[in-house]
Short mmCIF file of C-alpha atoms and ligand atoms in Angstrom, two decimals:
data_model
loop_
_atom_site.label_atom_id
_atom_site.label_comp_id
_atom_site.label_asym_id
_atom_site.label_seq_id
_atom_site.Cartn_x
_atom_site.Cartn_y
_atom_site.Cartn_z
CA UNK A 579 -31.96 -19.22 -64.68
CA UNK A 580 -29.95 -16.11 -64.20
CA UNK A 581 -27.79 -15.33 -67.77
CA UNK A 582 -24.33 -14.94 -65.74
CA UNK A 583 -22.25 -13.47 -68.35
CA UNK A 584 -24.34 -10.22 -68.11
CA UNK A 585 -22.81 -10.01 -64.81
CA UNK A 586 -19.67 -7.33 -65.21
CA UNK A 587 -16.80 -6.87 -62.92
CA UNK A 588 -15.17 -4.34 -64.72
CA UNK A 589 -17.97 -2.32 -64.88
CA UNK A 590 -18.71 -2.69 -60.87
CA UNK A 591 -14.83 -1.28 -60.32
CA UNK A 592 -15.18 1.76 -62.89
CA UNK A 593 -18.45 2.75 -61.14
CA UNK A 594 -16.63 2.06 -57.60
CA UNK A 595 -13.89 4.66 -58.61
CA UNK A 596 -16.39 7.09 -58.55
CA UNK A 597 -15.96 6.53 -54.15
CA UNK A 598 -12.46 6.66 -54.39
CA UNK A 599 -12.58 9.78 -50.80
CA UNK A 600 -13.79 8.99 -46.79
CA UNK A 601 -17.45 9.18 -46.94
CA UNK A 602 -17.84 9.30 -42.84
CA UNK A 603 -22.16 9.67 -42.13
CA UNK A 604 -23.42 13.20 -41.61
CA UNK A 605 -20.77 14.79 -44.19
CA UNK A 606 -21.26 16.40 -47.18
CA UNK A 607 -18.78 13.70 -48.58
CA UNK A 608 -21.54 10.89 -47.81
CA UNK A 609 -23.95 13.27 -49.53
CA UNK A 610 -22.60 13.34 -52.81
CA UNK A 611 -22.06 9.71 -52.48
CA UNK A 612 -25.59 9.39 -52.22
CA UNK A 613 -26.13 11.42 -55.65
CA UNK A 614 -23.80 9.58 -57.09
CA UNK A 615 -25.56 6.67 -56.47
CA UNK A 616 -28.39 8.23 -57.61
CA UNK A 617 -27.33 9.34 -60.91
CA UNK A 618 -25.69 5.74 -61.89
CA UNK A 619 -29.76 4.19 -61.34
CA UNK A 620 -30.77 7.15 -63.75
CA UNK A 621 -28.34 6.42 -66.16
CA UNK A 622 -29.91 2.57 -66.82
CA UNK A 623 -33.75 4.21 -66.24
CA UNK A 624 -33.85 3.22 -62.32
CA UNK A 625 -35.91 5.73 -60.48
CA UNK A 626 -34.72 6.11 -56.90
CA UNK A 627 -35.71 8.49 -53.72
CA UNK A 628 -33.38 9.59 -51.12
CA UNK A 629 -35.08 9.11 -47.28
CA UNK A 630 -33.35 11.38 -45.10
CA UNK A 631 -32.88 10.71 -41.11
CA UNK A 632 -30.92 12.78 -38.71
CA UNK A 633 -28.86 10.79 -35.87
CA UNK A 634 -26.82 11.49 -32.41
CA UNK A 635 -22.98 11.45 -32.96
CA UNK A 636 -20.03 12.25 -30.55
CA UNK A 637 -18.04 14.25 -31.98
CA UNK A 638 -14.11 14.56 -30.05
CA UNK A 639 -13.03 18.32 -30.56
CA UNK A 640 -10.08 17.95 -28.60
CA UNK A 641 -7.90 14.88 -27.24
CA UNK A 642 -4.21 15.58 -25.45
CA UNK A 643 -1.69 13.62 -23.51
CA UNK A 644 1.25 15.15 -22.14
CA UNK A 645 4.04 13.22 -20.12
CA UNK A 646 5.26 15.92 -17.31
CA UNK A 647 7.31 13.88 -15.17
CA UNK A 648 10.48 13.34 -15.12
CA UNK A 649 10.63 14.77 -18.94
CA UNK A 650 8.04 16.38 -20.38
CA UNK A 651 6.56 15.33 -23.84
CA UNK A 652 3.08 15.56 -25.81
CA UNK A 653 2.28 12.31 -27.46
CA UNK A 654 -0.32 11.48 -30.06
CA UNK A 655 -3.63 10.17 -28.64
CA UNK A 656 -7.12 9.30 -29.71
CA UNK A 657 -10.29 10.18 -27.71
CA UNK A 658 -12.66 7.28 -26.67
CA UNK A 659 -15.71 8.27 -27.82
CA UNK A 660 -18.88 7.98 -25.12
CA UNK A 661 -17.19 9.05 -22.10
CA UNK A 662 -17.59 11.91 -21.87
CA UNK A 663 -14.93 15.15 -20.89
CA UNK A 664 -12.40 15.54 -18.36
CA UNK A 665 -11.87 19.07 -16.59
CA UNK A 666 -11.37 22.20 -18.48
CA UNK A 667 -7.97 22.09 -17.77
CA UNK A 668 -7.42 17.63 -18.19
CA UNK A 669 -6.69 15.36 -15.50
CA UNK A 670 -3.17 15.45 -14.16
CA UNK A 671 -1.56 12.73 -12.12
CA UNK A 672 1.03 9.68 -11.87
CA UNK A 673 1.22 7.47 -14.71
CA UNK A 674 0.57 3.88 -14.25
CA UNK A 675 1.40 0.88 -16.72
CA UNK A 676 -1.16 -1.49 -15.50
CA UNK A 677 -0.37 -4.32 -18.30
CA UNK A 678 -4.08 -6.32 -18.94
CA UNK A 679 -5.83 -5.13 -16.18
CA UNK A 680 -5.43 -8.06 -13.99
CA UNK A 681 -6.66 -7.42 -9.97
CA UNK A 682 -2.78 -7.04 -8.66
CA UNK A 683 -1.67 -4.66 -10.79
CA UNK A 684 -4.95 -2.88 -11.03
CA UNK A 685 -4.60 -2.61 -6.60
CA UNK A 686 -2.12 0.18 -7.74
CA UNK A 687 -4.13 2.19 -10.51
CA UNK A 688 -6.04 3.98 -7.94
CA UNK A 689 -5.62 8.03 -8.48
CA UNK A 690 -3.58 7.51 -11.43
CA UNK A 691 -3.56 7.81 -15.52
CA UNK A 692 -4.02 4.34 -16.07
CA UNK A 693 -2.32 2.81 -19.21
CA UNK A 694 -3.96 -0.73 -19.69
CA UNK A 695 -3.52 -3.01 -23.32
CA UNK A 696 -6.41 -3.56 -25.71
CA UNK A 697 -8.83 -4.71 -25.63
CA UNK A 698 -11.02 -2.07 -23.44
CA UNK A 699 -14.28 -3.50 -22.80
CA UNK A 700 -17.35 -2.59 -20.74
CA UNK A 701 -15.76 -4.96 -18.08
CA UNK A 702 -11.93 -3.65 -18.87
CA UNK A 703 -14.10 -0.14 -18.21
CA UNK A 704 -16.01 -0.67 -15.25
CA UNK A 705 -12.69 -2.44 -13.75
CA UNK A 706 -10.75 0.59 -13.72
CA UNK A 707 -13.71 2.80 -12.33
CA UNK A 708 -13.70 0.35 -9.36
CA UNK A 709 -10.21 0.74 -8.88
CA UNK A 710 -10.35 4.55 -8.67
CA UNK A 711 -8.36 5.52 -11.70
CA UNK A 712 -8.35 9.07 -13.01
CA UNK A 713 -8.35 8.23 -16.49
CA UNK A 714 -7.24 5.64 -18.86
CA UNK A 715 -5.26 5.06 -22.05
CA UNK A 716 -5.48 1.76 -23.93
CA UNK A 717 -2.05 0.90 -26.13
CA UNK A 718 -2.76 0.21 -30.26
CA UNK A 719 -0.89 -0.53 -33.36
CA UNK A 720 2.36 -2.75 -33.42
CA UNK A 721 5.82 -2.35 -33.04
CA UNK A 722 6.61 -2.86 -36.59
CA UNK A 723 3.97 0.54 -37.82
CA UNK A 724 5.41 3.13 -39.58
CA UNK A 725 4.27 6.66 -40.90
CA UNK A 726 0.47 6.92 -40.97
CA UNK A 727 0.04 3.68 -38.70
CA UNK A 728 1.26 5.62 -35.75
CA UNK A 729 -1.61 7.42 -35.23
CA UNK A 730 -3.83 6.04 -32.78
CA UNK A 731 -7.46 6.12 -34.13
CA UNK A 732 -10.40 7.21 -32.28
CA UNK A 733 -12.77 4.21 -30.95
CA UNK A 734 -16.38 3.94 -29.35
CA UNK A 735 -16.75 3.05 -25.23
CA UNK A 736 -19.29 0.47 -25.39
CA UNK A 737 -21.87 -1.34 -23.20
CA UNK A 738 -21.43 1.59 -20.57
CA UNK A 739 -23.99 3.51 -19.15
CA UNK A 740 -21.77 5.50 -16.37
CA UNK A 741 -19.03 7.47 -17.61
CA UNK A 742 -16.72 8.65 -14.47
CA UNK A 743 -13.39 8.25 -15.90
CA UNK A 744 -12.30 9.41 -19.80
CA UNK A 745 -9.59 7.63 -21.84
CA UNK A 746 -7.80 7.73 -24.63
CA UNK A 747 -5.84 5.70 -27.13
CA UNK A 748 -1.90 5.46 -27.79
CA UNK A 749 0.81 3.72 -30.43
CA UNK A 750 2.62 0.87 -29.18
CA UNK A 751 5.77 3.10 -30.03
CA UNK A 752 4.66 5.51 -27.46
CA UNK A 753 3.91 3.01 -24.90
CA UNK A 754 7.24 1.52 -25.17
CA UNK A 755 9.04 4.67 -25.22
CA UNK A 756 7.37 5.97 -22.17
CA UNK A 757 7.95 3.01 -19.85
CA UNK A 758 11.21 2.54 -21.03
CA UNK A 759 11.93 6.70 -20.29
CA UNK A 760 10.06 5.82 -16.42
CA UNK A 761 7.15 8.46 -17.18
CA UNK A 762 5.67 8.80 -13.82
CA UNK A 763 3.46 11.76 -14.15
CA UNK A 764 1.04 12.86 -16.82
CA UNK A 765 -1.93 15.25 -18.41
CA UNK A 766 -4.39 14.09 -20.25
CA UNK A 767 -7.65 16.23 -21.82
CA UNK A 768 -10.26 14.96 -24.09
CA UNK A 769 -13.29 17.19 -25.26
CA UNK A 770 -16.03 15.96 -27.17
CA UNK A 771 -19.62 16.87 -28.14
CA UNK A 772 -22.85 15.07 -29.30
CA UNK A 773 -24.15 16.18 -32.49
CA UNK A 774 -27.19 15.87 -34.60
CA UNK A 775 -26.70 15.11 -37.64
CA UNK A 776 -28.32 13.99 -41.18
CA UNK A 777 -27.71 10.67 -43.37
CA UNK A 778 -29.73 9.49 -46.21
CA UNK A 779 -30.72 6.10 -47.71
CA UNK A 780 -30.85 5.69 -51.24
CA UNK A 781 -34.22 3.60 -51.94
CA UNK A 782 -34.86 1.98 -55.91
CA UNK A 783 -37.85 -0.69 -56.61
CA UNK A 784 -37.81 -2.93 -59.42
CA UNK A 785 -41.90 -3.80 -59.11
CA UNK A 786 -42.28 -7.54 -59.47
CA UNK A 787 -44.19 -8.93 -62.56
CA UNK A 788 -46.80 -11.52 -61.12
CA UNK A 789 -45.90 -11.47 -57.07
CA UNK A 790 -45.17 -7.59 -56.94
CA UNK A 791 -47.05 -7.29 -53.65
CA UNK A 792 -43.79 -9.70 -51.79
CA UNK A 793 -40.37 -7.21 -51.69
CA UNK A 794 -36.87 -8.83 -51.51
CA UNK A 795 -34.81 -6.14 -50.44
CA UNK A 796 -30.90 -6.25 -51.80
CA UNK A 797 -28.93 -3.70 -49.53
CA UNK A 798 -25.76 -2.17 -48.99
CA UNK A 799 -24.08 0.40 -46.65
CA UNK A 800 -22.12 3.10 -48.93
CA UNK A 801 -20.84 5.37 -45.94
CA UNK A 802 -17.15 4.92 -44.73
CA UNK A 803 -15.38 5.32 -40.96
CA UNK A 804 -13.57 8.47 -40.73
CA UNK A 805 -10.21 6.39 -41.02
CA UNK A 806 -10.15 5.02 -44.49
CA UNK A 807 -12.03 5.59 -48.01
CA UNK A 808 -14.26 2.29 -47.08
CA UNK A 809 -13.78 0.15 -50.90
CA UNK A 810 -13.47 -3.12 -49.51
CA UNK A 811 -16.32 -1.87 -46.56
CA UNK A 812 -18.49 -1.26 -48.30
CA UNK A 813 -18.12 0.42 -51.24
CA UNK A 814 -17.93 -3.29 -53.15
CA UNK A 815 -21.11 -4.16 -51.22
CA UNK A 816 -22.53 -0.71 -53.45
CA UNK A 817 -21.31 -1.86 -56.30
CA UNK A 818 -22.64 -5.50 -56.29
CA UNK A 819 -26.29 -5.03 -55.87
CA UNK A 820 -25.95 -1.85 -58.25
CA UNK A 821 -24.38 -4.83 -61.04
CA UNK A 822 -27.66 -6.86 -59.86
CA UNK A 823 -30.23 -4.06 -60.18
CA UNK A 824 -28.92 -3.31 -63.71
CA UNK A 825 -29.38 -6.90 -64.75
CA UNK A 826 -32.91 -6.92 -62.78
CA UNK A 827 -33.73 -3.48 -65.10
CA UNK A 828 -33.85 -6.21 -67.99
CA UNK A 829 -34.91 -9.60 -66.50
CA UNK A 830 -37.95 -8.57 -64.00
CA UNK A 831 -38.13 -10.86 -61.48
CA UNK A 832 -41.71 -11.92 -60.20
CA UNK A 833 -41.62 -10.58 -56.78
CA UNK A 834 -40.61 -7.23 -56.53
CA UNK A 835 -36.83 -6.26 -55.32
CA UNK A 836 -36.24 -2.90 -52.96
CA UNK A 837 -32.80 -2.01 -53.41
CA UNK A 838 -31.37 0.06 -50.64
CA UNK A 839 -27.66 2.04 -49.93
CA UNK A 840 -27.92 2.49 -46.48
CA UNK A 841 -26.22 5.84 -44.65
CA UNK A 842 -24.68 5.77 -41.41
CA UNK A 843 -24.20 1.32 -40.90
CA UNK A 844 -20.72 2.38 -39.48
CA UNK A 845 -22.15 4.77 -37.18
CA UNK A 846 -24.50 1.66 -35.41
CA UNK A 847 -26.79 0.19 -38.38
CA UNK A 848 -28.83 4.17 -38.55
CA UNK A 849 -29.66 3.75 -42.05
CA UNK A 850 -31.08 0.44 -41.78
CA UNK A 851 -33.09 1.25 -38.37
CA UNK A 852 -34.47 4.35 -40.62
CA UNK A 853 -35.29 2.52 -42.80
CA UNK A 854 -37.39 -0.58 -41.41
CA UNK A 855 -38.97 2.57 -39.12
CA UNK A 856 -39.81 4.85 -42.97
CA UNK A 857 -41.45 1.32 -43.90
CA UNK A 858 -42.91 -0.30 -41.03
CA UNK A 859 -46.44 -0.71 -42.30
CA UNK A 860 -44.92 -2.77 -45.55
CA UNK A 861 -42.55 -4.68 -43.59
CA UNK A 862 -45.27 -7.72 -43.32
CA UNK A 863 -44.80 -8.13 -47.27
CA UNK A 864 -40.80 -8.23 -46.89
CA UNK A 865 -39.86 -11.74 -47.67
CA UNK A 866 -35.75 -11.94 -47.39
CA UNK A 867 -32.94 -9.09 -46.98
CA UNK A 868 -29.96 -9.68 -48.87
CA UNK A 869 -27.17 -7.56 -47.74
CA UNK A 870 -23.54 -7.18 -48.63
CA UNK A 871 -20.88 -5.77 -46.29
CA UNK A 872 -17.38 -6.58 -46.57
CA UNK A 873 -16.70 -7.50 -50.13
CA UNK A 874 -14.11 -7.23 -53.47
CA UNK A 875 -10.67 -8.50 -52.68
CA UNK A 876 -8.94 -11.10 -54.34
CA UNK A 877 -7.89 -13.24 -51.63
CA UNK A 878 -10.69 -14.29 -49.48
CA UNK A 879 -14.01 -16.60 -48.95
CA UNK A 880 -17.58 -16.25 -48.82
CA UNK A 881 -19.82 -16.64 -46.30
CA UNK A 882 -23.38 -15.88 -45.69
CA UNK A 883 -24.58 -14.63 -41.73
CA UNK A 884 -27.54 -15.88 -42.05
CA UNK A 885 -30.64 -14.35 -39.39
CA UNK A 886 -33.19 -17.36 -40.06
CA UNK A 887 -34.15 -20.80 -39.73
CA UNK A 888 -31.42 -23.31 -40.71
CA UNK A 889 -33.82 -24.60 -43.28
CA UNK A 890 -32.37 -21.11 -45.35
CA UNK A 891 -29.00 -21.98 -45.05
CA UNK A 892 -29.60 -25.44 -46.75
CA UNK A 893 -31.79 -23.54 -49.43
CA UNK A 894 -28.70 -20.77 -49.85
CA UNK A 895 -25.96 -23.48 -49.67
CA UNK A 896 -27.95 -25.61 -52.76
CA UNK A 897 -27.90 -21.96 -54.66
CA UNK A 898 -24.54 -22.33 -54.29
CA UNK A 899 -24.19 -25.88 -55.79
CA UNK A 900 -26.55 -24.80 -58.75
CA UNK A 901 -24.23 -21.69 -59.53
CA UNK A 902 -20.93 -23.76 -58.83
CA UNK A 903 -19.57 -20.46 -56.64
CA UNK A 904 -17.80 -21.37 -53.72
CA UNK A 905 -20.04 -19.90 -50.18
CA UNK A 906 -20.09 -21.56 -46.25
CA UNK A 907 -23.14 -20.36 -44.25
CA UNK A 908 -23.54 -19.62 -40.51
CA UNK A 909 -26.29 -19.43 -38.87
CA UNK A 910 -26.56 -16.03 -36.46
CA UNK A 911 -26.77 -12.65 -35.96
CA UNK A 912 -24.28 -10.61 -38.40
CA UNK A 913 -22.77 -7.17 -37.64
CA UNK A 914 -24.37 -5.62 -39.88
CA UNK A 915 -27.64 -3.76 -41.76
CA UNK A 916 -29.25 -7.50 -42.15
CA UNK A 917 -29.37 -7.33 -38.44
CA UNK A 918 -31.84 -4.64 -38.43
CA UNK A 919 -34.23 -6.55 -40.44
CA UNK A 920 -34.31 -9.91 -38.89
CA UNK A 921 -34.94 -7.93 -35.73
CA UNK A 922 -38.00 -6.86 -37.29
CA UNK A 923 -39.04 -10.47 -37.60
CA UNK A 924 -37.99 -10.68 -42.05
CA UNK A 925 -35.59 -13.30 -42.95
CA UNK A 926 -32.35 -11.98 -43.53
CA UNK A 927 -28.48 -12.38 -44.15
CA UNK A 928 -25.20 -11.05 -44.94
CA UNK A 929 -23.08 -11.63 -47.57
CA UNK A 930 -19.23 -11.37 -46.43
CA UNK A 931 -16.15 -12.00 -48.34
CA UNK A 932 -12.88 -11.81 -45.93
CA UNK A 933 -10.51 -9.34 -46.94
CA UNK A 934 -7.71 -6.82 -45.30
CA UNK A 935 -7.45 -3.56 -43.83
CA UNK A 936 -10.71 -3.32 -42.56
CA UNK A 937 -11.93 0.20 -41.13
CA UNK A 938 -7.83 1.66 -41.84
CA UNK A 939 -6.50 4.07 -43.96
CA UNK A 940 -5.38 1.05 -45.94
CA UNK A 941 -8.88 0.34 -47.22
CA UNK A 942 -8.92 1.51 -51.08
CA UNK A 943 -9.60 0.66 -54.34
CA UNK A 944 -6.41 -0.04 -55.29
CA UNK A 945 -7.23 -3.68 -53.27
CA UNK A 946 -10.42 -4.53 -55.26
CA UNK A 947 -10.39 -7.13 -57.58
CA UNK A 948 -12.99 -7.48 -60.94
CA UNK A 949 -12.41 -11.18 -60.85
CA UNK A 950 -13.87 -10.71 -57.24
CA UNK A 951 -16.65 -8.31 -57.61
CA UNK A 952 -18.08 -10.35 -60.93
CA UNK A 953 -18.01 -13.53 -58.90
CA UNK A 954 -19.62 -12.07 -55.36
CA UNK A 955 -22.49 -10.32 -57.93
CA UNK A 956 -23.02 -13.80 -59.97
CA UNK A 957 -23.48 -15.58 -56.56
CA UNK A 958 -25.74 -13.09 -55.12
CA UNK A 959 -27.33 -12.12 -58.07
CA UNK A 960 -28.13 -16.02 -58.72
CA UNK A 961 -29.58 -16.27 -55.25
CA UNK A 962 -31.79 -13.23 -55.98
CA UNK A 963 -32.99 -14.42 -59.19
CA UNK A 964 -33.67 -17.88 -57.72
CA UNK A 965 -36.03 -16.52 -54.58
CA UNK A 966 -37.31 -13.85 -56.91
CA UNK A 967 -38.62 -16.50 -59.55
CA UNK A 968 -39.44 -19.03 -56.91
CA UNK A 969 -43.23 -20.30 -56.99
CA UNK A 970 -43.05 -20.47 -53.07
CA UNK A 971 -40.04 -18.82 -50.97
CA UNK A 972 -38.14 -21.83 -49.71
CA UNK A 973 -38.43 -21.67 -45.73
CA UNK A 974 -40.56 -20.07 -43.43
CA UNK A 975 -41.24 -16.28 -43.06
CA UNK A 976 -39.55 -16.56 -39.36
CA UNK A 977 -36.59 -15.76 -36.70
CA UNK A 978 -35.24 -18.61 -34.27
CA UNK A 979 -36.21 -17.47 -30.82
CA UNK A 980 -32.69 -17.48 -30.00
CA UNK A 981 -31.42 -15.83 -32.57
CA UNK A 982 -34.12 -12.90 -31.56
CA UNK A 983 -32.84 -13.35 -27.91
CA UNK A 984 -29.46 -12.50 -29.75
CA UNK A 985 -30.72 -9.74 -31.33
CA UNK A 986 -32.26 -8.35 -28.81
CA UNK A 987 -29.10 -8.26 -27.26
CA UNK A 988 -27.56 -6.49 -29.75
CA UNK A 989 -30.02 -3.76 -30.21
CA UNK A 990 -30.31 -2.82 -26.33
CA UNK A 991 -25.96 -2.04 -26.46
ZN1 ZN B 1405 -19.26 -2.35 -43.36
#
């Protein structure tokens, strides 16, 4: 049984301060997260390896949307990311409010800067292509934002493969104001470039004592969006199996336990896809991932996304019981790094506690709870311990077919 008062809190927010800047993938900022990370394992004897991997990114150098008719005004606007540039010089025509898109008010888009509300979808997309628009904006943000909130934030096109038309994103504010001021005409430029850049995973093995040759991975992505300093995602998640691998340091578990801090989940799961590709030939000896992504507010309620049969959810919900902390399971795919490894055909899930602010600026530490991080690292630490110690893993080695049809799915976006 897993000593649960050697579980800290405390000690998971102090070493969580230590993330308290925007560590977006490919930066130098996500780089010195990684040592960080690095030099916390060293400083409880944990050796640990950094696996580098490079990865595509668009990168928008230059987004603009000007009303020119019947007043002229530049408004602030986010790129869409993935569709490509306009013209050198942007796309200039009438301005269209096209409301959601439906068929009678899209009869009038064609030709026109399209202004349509969220949420802009490969069908939203491939709508507005077929009813010739020259470009799009999509509105954001609500009418009560202030100060920082106003600015639109730069989102992904997904699920397209053809690109004819660009778009862009816009406050609420802005939308009202230029309806209500009859903008009829407008520019609008976007510029953008794929990159290549690099992203490491931070990789630390406690070896098992008597099953060493079966891995239990405990994972966690440590890189941030561009928008917000990432605490509650997923700094927290870093924190929690870092609190775990400490208390695994002292208590070895029988099977062995891979801890990972992936790079680059927020830039489409590249760390973890590195990483089952880095360790494909040891993959058949992976018996469960364990991740944590979304985690360390106050307020909120567990649940695991579990990628298995429902015979593990029964076996994770009767942890549960045992520990007395409070978790729901559901049975599916999960956004997130445990995706990566069910797809590879190993057991997996996600550990999720709900929580605010979510990819905004209004993601910081200054929301994370100790009360919250102790409890999250207790539960998952107990369920660790538990499969760790086990004699025999509690359900089968496999993925539902559907749930690899889902999967599949997912991974061909
Ligand atoms: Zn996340």
């Amino acid at each position: 049984m897993m000593n649960l008062n050697e579980i800290s809190g405390q000690r998971q927010l102090t070493f969580m301060e230590k993330f308290d800047y925007i560590r977006e993938a490919g930066t130098e900022a996500e780089e010195k997260a990684a040592q960080t990370i690095q030099r916390e394992l060293e400083s409880f004897g944990v050796d640990s390896h950094l696996e580098e991997f490079v990865f595509d990114t668009w990168k928008i150098t230059e987004a603009e949307f000007t009303v020119t008719q019947p007043y002229e005004k530049t408004y602030r606007v986010a790129g869409y990311m993935r569709c490509g540039n306009t013209p050198e010089d942007g796309v200039e025509a009438p301005f269209f409010y096209a409301e959601n898109g439906d068929p009678i008010s899209l009869s009038k888009a064609a030709g026109k800067i399209v202004m349509v509300n969220f949420p802009m979808d490969a069908e939203m997309y491939e709508n507005l292509v077929k009813a010739g628009a020259a470009a799009f904006l999509t509105i954001t943000g609500t009418p009560i934002d202030m100060g920082e909130d106003l600015n639109p934030v730069e989102r992904n096109l997904r699920g397209v493969a053809d690109t004819p038309i660009q778009g862009g994103i816009i406050h609420h504010a802005d939308a009202i104001e230029m309806v209500t001021n009859g903008a009829c005409r407008a520019r609008f430029k976007l510029k953008q470039e794929l990159k290549t850049v690099k992203s490491h995973n931070v990789v630390a093995r406690i070896e098992g004592s008597d099953k060493a040759q079966e891995i239990l991975t405990l994972t966690a992505h440590y890189d941030s969006v561009p928008a917000g300093k990432g605490a509650y995602d997923n700094m927290a998640g870093g924190a929690i199996i870092m609190e775990i691998c400490r208390y695994f340091r002292v208590h070895t578990p029988r099977r062995s336990v891979e801890f990972v801090w992936f790079g680059a989940e927020e830039k489409g799961l590249k760390g973890s896809q590195a990483y089952v590709g880095a360790h494909e030939d040891e993959l058949k000896n992976h018996q469960f991932n364990m991740n944590v992504d979304l985690a360390g507010q106050l307020v909120g309620g567990t649940v695991l996304g579990v990628a298995a049969v429902p015979q593990a959810c029964t076996a994770l919900e009767n942890m549960g019981w045992e520990v007395g902390l409070g978790l729901r399971t559901i049975n599916g795919i999960w956004g997130s790094d445990s995706n990566t490894f069910a797809w590879k055909g190993v057991p997996a899930m996600t550990l999720n506690r709900d929580g605010f602010g979510m990819h905004t600026h209004y993601d910081t530490i200054e929301l994370i709870s100790p009360w919250s991080l102790q409890r999250s690292a207790q539960l998952l630490g107990y369920i660790a311990d538990s499969l760790g110690n086990a004699e025999e893993i509690p359900f089968p080695r496999t993925i539902p077919e559907e749930l690899m049809e889902k999967l599949e799915q997912y991974f061909a976006q």
